[in-house]
Coordinates of C-alpha atoms and ligand atoms in Angstrom, one line a residue:
T175 CA 0.2 -0.1 0.1
P176 CA 1.6 3.3 -0.9
S177 CA 0.4 5.2 2.2
K178 CA 2.3 2.7 4.1
E179 CA 5.5 3.5 2.3
G180 CA 8.1 4.9 4.5
K181 CA 6.5 3.8 8.0
M182 CA 8.3 1.0 9.6
F183 CA 5.9 -1.3 11.2
L184 CA 6.8 -4.4 14.1
R185 CA 5.1 -6.9 15.0
A186 CA 5.5 -7.2 18.9
L187 CA 7.0 -10.8 20.0
F188 CA 6.0 -9.9 23.7
D189 CA 3.7 -8.2 26.4
Y190 CA 4.5 -5.2 27.6
D191 CA 3.3 -3.1 30.3
P192 CA 4.9 -0.1 31.2
N193 CA 3.7 -0.2 34.8
E194 CA 5.4 -3.5 35.6
D195 CA 8.7 -1.5 34.1
K196 CA 11.2 -0.7 36.3
A197 CA 13.6 0.9 34.1
I198 CA 10.9 3.2 32.1
P199 CA 11.7 6.7 32.8
C200 CA 8.1 7.5 32.6
K201 CA 5.7 5.3 33.1
E202 CA 2.7 7.6 31.8
A203 CA 5.2 7.7 28.7
G204 CA 4.7 3.9 28.0
L205 CA 2.9 2.2 25.6
S206 CA 1.6 -1.1 26.5
F207 CA 1.1 -4.0 24.1
K208 CA 0.4 -7.8 23.4
R209 CA 2.2 -10.3 21.8
G210 CA 0.8 -10.7 18.2
E211 CA 0.4 -6.3 18.1
I212 CA 1.7 -4.5 15.1
L213 CA 2.9 -1.0 16.1
Q214 CA 4.1 1.8 14.0
I215 CA 7.7 3.4 15.0
M216 CA 7.5 7.1 15.0
S217 CA 10.8 7.4 16.6
Q218 CA 14.3 5.2 16.8
D219 CA 16.4 8.1 17.9
D220 CA 17.0 7.1 21.0
A221 CA 19.2 3.7 21.6
T222 CA 17.1 2.4 24.7
W223 CA 13.4 4.0 24.0
W224 CA 11.5 4.2 21.1
Q225 CA 8.7 5.5 20.2
A226 CA 5.6 4.2 18.8
K227 CA 1.6 3.7 18.4
H228 CA -0.3 1.1 17.4
E229 CA -0.7 0.5 14.0
E230 CA -4.6 1.3 13.7
D231 CA -4.6 4.0 16.8
A232 CA -5.6 6.8 14.5
N233 CA -4.5 9.0 17.4
P234 CA -0.6 9.6 16.6
R235 CA 1.0 10.8 19.9
A236 CA 3.4 7.9 20.4
G237 CA 4.7 5.9 23.6
L238 CA 7.7 5.0 24.7
I239 CA 8.6 1.1 24.0
P240 CA 11.6 -0.5 25.1
S241 CA 13.9 -0.8 21.8
K242 CA 15.0 -4.2 20.6
H243 CA 18.7 -4.5 21.8
F244 CA 17.6 -3.3 25.4
Q245 CA 14.9 -5.2 25.6
E246 CA 17.1 -8.4 24.1
R247 CA 19.8 -7.8 26.7
R248 CA 17.9 -7.5 29.4
L249 CA 15.5 -10.3 28.9
A250 CA 18.6 -12.9 28.3
L251 CA 20.1 -11.5 31.4
R252 CA 16.7 -12.2 33.6
R253 CA 15.0 -15.4 32.3
P254 CA 18.6 -17.4 31.0
E255 CA 16.4 -20.6 31.6
I256 CA 14.7 -20.0 28.6
L257 CA 17.9 -20.2 26.7
V258 CA 19.7 -22.7 28.7
Q259 CA 17.0 -25.6 28.9
P260 CA 16.1 -27.3 25.9
L261 CA 12.1 -28.1 24.7
K262 CA 10.8 -31.0 26.9
V263 CA 7.4 -31.7 25.4
S264 CA 5.9 -35.1 24.8
N265 CA 6.4 -35.3 21.1
R266 CA 3.3 -37.0 19.3
K267 CA 5.2 -38.3 16.3
S268 CA 7.3 -41.4 16.1
S269 CA 10.4 -41.8 18.7
G270 CA 12.4 -41.5 15.7
F271 CA 11.0 -38.3 15.3
R272 CA 11.9 -36.9 18.7
R273 CA 15.4 -38.4 17.8
S274 CA 16.0 -36.2 14.8
F275 CA 14.5 -33.2 16.9
R276 CA 17.0 -34.2 19.8
L277 CA 19.7 -34.0 16.9
S278 CA 19.4 -30.5 15.3
R279 CA 19.9 -28.7 18.5
K280 CA 23.2 -30.3 18.9
D281 CA 26.6 -28.8 18.1
K282 CA 27.9 -30.8 15.4
K283 CA 31.5 -31.0 16.5
T284 CA 31.2 -31.4 19.9
N285 CA 27.5 -33.6 19.8
K286 CA 26.8 -31.6 23.1
S287 CA 23.5 -29.3 23.1
M288 CA 24.3 -26.2 22.2
Y289 CA 21.7 -24.7 25.2
E290 CA 23.4 -26.9 27.7
C291 CA 27.2 -25.5 26.7
K292 CA 25.8 -22.1 26.8
K293 CA 27.5 -20.1 29.0
S294 CA 25.8 -17.5 31.3
N295 CA 27.6 -14.6 29.1
Q296 CA 27.2 -16.0 25.6
Y297 CA 23.3 -15.8 25.2
D298 CA 22.2 -15.6 21.6
T299 CA 20.0 -12.9 21.3
A300 CA 18.4 -14.1 18.1
D301 CA 16.4 -16.7 20.8
V302 CA 14.8 -13.9 22.6
P303 CA 11.8 -12.6 20.4
T304 CA 11.4 -9.1 21.1
Y305 CA 9.9 -7.4 17.7
E306 CA 9.8 -8.3 14.1
E307 CA 9.7 -5.7 11.1
V308 CA 6.3 -6.2 9.1
T309 CA 4.9 -5.1 5.9
P310 CA 1.4 -5.6 4.8
Y311 CA 0.6 -8.4 2.2
R312 CA -2.7 -9.1 0.1
R313 CA -2.8 -12.2 -1.8
Q314 CA -3.0 -10.9 -5.4
T315 CA -5.9 -13.9 -7.3
N316 CA -3.3 -15.5 -9.4
E317 CA -0.9 -15.8 -6.8
K318 CA -0.3 -19.4 -5.0
Y319 CA -1.9 -19.8 -1.4
R320 CA 0.1 -19.5 1.4
L321 CA 1.0 -22.9 3.3
V322 CA -0.9 -23.4 6.7
V323 CA 1.1 -24.7 9.7
L324 CA -1.3 -26.4 12.2
V325 CA 0.6 -26.6 15.7
G326 CA -1.0 -28.1 18.8
P327 CA -0.7 -30.4 21.5
V328 CA -1.5 -34.7 21.3
G329 CA -5.1 -35.1 21.5
V330 CA -6.0 -31.2 21.0
G331 CA -8.7 -33.0 17.8
L332 CA -6.1 -31.3 15.3
N333 CA -6.3 -34.0 12.9
E334 CA -10.0 -33.6 13.0
L335 CA -10.2 -30.2 12.1
K336 CA -7.7 -31.0 9.2
R337 CA -10.1 -33.9 8.0
K338 CA -13.3 -31.7 8.7
L339 CA -11.3 -29.2 6.1
L340 CA -10.4 -31.5 3.6
I341 CA -13.8 -32.7 3.0
S342 CA -15.1 -29.5 3.1
D343 CA -13.3 -28.5 0.0
T344 CA -11.4 -31.5 -1.8
Q345 CA -10.5 -29.1 -4.7
H346 CA -9.2 -26.2 -2.7
Y347 CA -7.3 -27.7 0.4
G348 CA -4.8 -30.4 0.2
V349 CA -2.4 -32.3 2.4
T350 CA 1.3 -33.7 1.5
V351 CA 2.1 -37.1 0.9
P352 CA 4.8 -38.2 3.2
H353 CA 7.9 -40.5 2.2
T354 CA 8.9 -44.0 3.5
T355 CA 11.1 -46.3 2.8
R356 CA 9.1 -49.3 4.0
A357 CA 7.7 -52.0 1.3
R358 CA 4.6 -50.9 -0.5
R359 CA 1.5 -53.1 0.9
S360 CA -0.6 -54.6 -2.0
Q361 CA -3.8 -52.0 -1.9
E362 CA -1.2 -48.9 -1.5
S363 CA -0.1 -47.1 -4.6
D364 CA 3.1 -44.7 -5.3
G365 CA 2.5 -41.1 -4.7
V366 CA -0.6 -41.5 -3.0
E367 CA -0.3 -42.7 0.9
Y368 CA 3.4 -42.7 0.1
I369 CA 5.9 -42.3 -2.1
F370 CA 8.2 -45.3 -2.0
I371 CA 11.6 -44.3 -2.0
S372 CA 14.9 -46.4 -0.9
K373 CA 17.1 -46.1 2.5
H374 CA 20.2 -45.0 0.3
L375 CA 18.4 -41.8 -1.5
F376 CA 16.1 -41.3 1.8
E377 CA 19.5 -40.7 3.6
T378 CA 20.9 -38.6 0.9
D379 CA 17.9 -36.4 0.6
V380 CA 17.8 -35.7 4.5
Q381 CA 21.4 -35.1 4.1
N382 CA 20.5 -32.3 1.2
N383 CA 17.9 -31.0 3.8
K384 CA 15.0 -32.0 1.5
F385 CA 12.8 -32.6 4.8
I386 CA 11.0 -30.5 7.1
E387 CA 10.8 -33.5 9.5
Y388 CA 11.5 -37.0 9.4
G389 CA 11.5 -39.9 11.9
E390 CA 12.5 -43.6 12.1
Y391 CA 9.4 -46.3 12.8
K392 CA 10.0 -50.2 13.2
N393 CA 13.3 -49.5 10.6
N394 CA 11.9 -47.4 8.2
Y395 CA 12.5 -43.7 7.4
Y396 CA 9.0 -41.9 7.4
G397 CA 9.3 -38.2 6.3
T398 CA 7.5 -35.0 4.9
S399 CA 9.9 -33.1 2.1
I400 CA 9.9 -29.6 1.8
D401 CA 8.4 -30.6 -2.3
S402 CA 5.5 -32.7 -1.6
V403 CA 4.3 -29.1 0.0
R404 CA 5.3 -27.5 -3.4
S405 CA 3.3 -30.0 -5.1
V406 CA 0.6 -29.4 -3.2
L407 CA 0.6 -25.7 -3.6
A408 CA 1.7 -25.8 -7.8
K409 CA -1.9 -27.5 -7.8
N410 CA -3.5 -24.4 -6.6
K411 CA -4.4 -25.7 -3.3
V412 CA -3.6 -24.4 0.4
C413 CA -1.4 -26.9 1.5
L414 CA -2.1 -28.0 5.4
L415 CA 0.7 -29.0 7.3
D416 CA 0.8 -30.5 10.5
V417 CA 4.3 -30.5 12.4
Q418 CA 6.0 -29.7 15.5
P419 CA 6.5 -25.8 16.3
H420 CA 10.3 -25.9 15.7
T421 CA 10.3 -26.8 12.5
V422 CA 8.5 -23.7 11.4
K423 CA 11.1 -21.5 11.5
H424 CA 12.3 -23.5 8.4
L425 CA 9.5 -22.6 6.5
R426 CA 9.2 -19.0 6.9
T427 CA 10.1 -18.0 3.4
L428 CA 8.5 -15.8 0.7
E429 CA 8.0 -18.8 -1.1
F430 CA 6.1 -20.3 1.3
K431 CA 4.7 -17.5 3.7
P432 CA 3.5 -19.9 6.0
Y433 CA 0.5 -18.8 8.3
V434 CA 0.6 -20.8 12.2
I435 CA -2.0 -21.8 13.3
F436 CA -2.3 -23.0 17.2
I437 CA -4.9 -25.1 18.1
K438 CA -5.1 -24.9 21.7
P439 CA -7.2 -26.9 23.8
P440 CA -9.5 -25.1 26.8
S441 CA -9.4 -25.5 30.7
I442 CA -9.0 -28.9 32.0
E443 CA -12.9 -28.8 33.2
R444 CA -14.0 -28.2 29.9
L445 CA -11.8 -31.0 28.3
R446 CA -13.2 -33.2 30.9
E447 CA -16.5 -32.4 30.1
T448 CA -16.4 -32.5 26.2
R449 CA -14.1 -35.3 25.8
K450 CA -15.6 -37.6 28.2
N451 CA -16.7 -40.1 25.6
A452 CA -14.2 -39.5 22.6
K453 CA -10.8 -41.1 22.3
I454 CA -7.2 -40.2 21.8
I455 CA -4.6 -41.5 19.1
S456 CA -1.9 -40.7 21.9
S457 CA 1.0 -41.0 19.2
R458 CA 1.2 -41.4 15.0
D459 CA 3.2 -44.9 16.8
D460 CA -0.4 -46.6 17.7
Q461 CA -2.2 -45.3 15.0
G462 CA -5.4 -46.6 15.0
A463 CA -5.1 -47.9 18.5
A464 CA -7.5 -45.4 19.9
K465 CA -8.3 -45.2 23.3
P466 CA -10.5 -43.3 25.8
F467 CA -8.6 -40.0 27.1
T468 CA -7.4 -40.3 30.8
E469 CA -7.2 -37.8 33.3
E470 CA -3.0 -37.4 32.9
D471 CA -3.9 -37.3 28.8
F472 CA -6.3 -34.0 30.0
Q473 CA -3.0 -32.9 32.1
E474 CA -0.4 -34.0 29.6
M475 CA -2.3 -31.7 27.1
I476 CA -2.5 -28.9 28.8
K477 CA 1.0 -29.0 30.0
S478 CA 2.4 -29.5 26.7
A479 CA 0.2 -26.6 25.2
Q480 CA 1.6 -24.0 27.5
I481 CA 4.8 -25.1 26.6
M482 CA 4.3 -25.1 23.1
E483 CA 3.1 -21.7 23.6
N484 CA 5.8 -20.1 26.0
Q485 CA 8.6 -21.5 23.1
Y486 CA 6.7 -20.3 20.1
G487 CA 4.0 -18.6 20.7
H488 CA 5.5 -15.3 18.6
L489 CA 5.6 -17.4 15.8
F490 CA 1.6 -18.2 15.9
D491 CA -0.3 -15.7 13.5
K492 CA -3.7 -17.5 14.9
I493 CA -4.7 -19.3 18.0
I494 CA -7.6 -21.2 18.2
I495 CA -9.4 -23.1 21.3
N496 CA -10.5 -26.3 20.6
D497 CA -13.8 -26.1 23.1
D498 CA -16.6 -27.5 20.7
L499 CA -15.2 -28.9 17.8
T500 CA -18.0 -27.5 15.3
M501 CA -17.4 -23.6 16.7
A502 CA -13.3 -24.0 16.3
F503 CA -14.4 -25.6 12.6
N504 CA -16.0 -22.4 12.2
E505 CA -13.6 -20.6 13.3
L506 CA -10.6 -22.3 11.1
K507 CA -12.7 -21.6 7.9
T508 CA -13.5 -17.7 8.9
T509 CA -9.8 -17.5 9.4
F510 CA -9.1 -19.1 5.6
D511 CA -11.5 -16.7 4.4
K512 CA -10.0 -13.6 5.4
L513 CA -6.3 -15.4 4.9
E514 CA -7.3 -15.6 1.3
T515 CA -8.9 -11.8 0.7
E516 CA -7.2 -9.7 3.4
T517 CA -4.0 -7.8 3.9
H518 CA -2.0 -9.6 6.2
W519 CA 1.6 -9.0 8.1
I520 CA 4.3 -10.9 6.7
P521 CA 8.2 -10.3 8.0
V522 CA 10.3 -7.8 5.6
S523 CA 13.0 -10.5 5.8
W524 CA 10.8 -12.5 4.0
L525 CA 11.5 -10.0 1.1
H526 CA 15.2 -10.5 1.1
Ligands
5GP768 P1 2.8 -46.9 8.7 O1 3.6 -47.8 8.0 O2 1.6 -48.2 8.8 O3 2.0 -46.7 7.0 O4 3.2 -46.2 9.4 C1 3.3 -46.4 10.6 C2 4.0 -45.3 11.0 O5 5.1 -44.2 10.6 C3 3.0 -43.9 11.5 O6 2.4 -44.6 13.1 C4 4.2 -42.7 12.2 O7 5.1 -42.6 13.4 C5 5.3 -43.2 10.8 N1 4.7 -42.0 10.1 C6 3.8 -41.9 8.8 N2 4.1 -41.0 7.9 C7 5.0 -39.8 8.7 C8 5.7 -38.9 8.4 O8 5.3 -37.9 7.4 N3 6.5 -38.3 9.3 C9 6.8 -39.2 10.2 N4 8.1 -38.7 11.0 N5 6.4 -40.3 10.4 C10 5.6 -40.5 9.9

């Protein structure tokens, strides 16, 4: 939009309340904001305190916000635990997947976790989410659709929502076909259930970073390739992908313009009420073996959702609470309609 030219917009990646900020020179002059909100930067003259206003706020009066550098520094010093502890979530995918996750966090030379060996004075401020520069983006009619990434804890109903979307419009929505090294079963066809490839080729593809995620199950590899996302988008479909949230950062490019939706569980009371007679497929390992939800499943779901939100909340474009399935589905549908027709904010870094 020409009217936005020359202006600088940042997406806030943390919540800020000047009243709770001991460092701010004048609390009344501060601007409060929530994670995900868009701020227009009015002045960056001061290295510590920038002046900003809420993007949609017609009142041009700016308030003080901590500068990126200042916020990164003090967050890293105050909350070292966010940097020194690797993520501990119960993974919903295969155990092999879990292993590949851990490997990705390891330092190749020492084979030690980068997080474990980080000294208190070696904070990587890139790990501290503060602000991200964004720009308005609206999909042109002849343009490919954005990749939609669905994340959420085991049992939250993500697969059900995905299935409902797919059957609601099979021409419009698509999912990726995974790769596997296991033998094709008689009723399966190559390229439908799976793309069947050799172990050697799979390993080469892993080396060449062709996979978004992969895992091992019963001595075979399984994984989702980047090209499988491309082929869904090439058919002019919205690609629905559900992955662990840590894989999202590799997909954040102009090509995919991922829109990340977090499917969040309701309160534990609501879980008990609404999922009484429902069943859970606890992981991809026990595919098909659905069991009734236990109290531990509910607690695990809430805990794992909290961890995901704490650690990856800054990557979520939208949070949908799956209390009632129909309502969550309708909200999801509305989100998709808006995504295709309205202006959204995308990181400036995708354009370079
Ligand atoms: P099956 O061989 O019975 O078709 O699938 C067995 C298992 O393969 C699933 O339960 C799941 O653990 C794993 N699997 C299937 N697709 C994928 C995938 O795309 N990525 C990963 N990591 N595992 C998969």
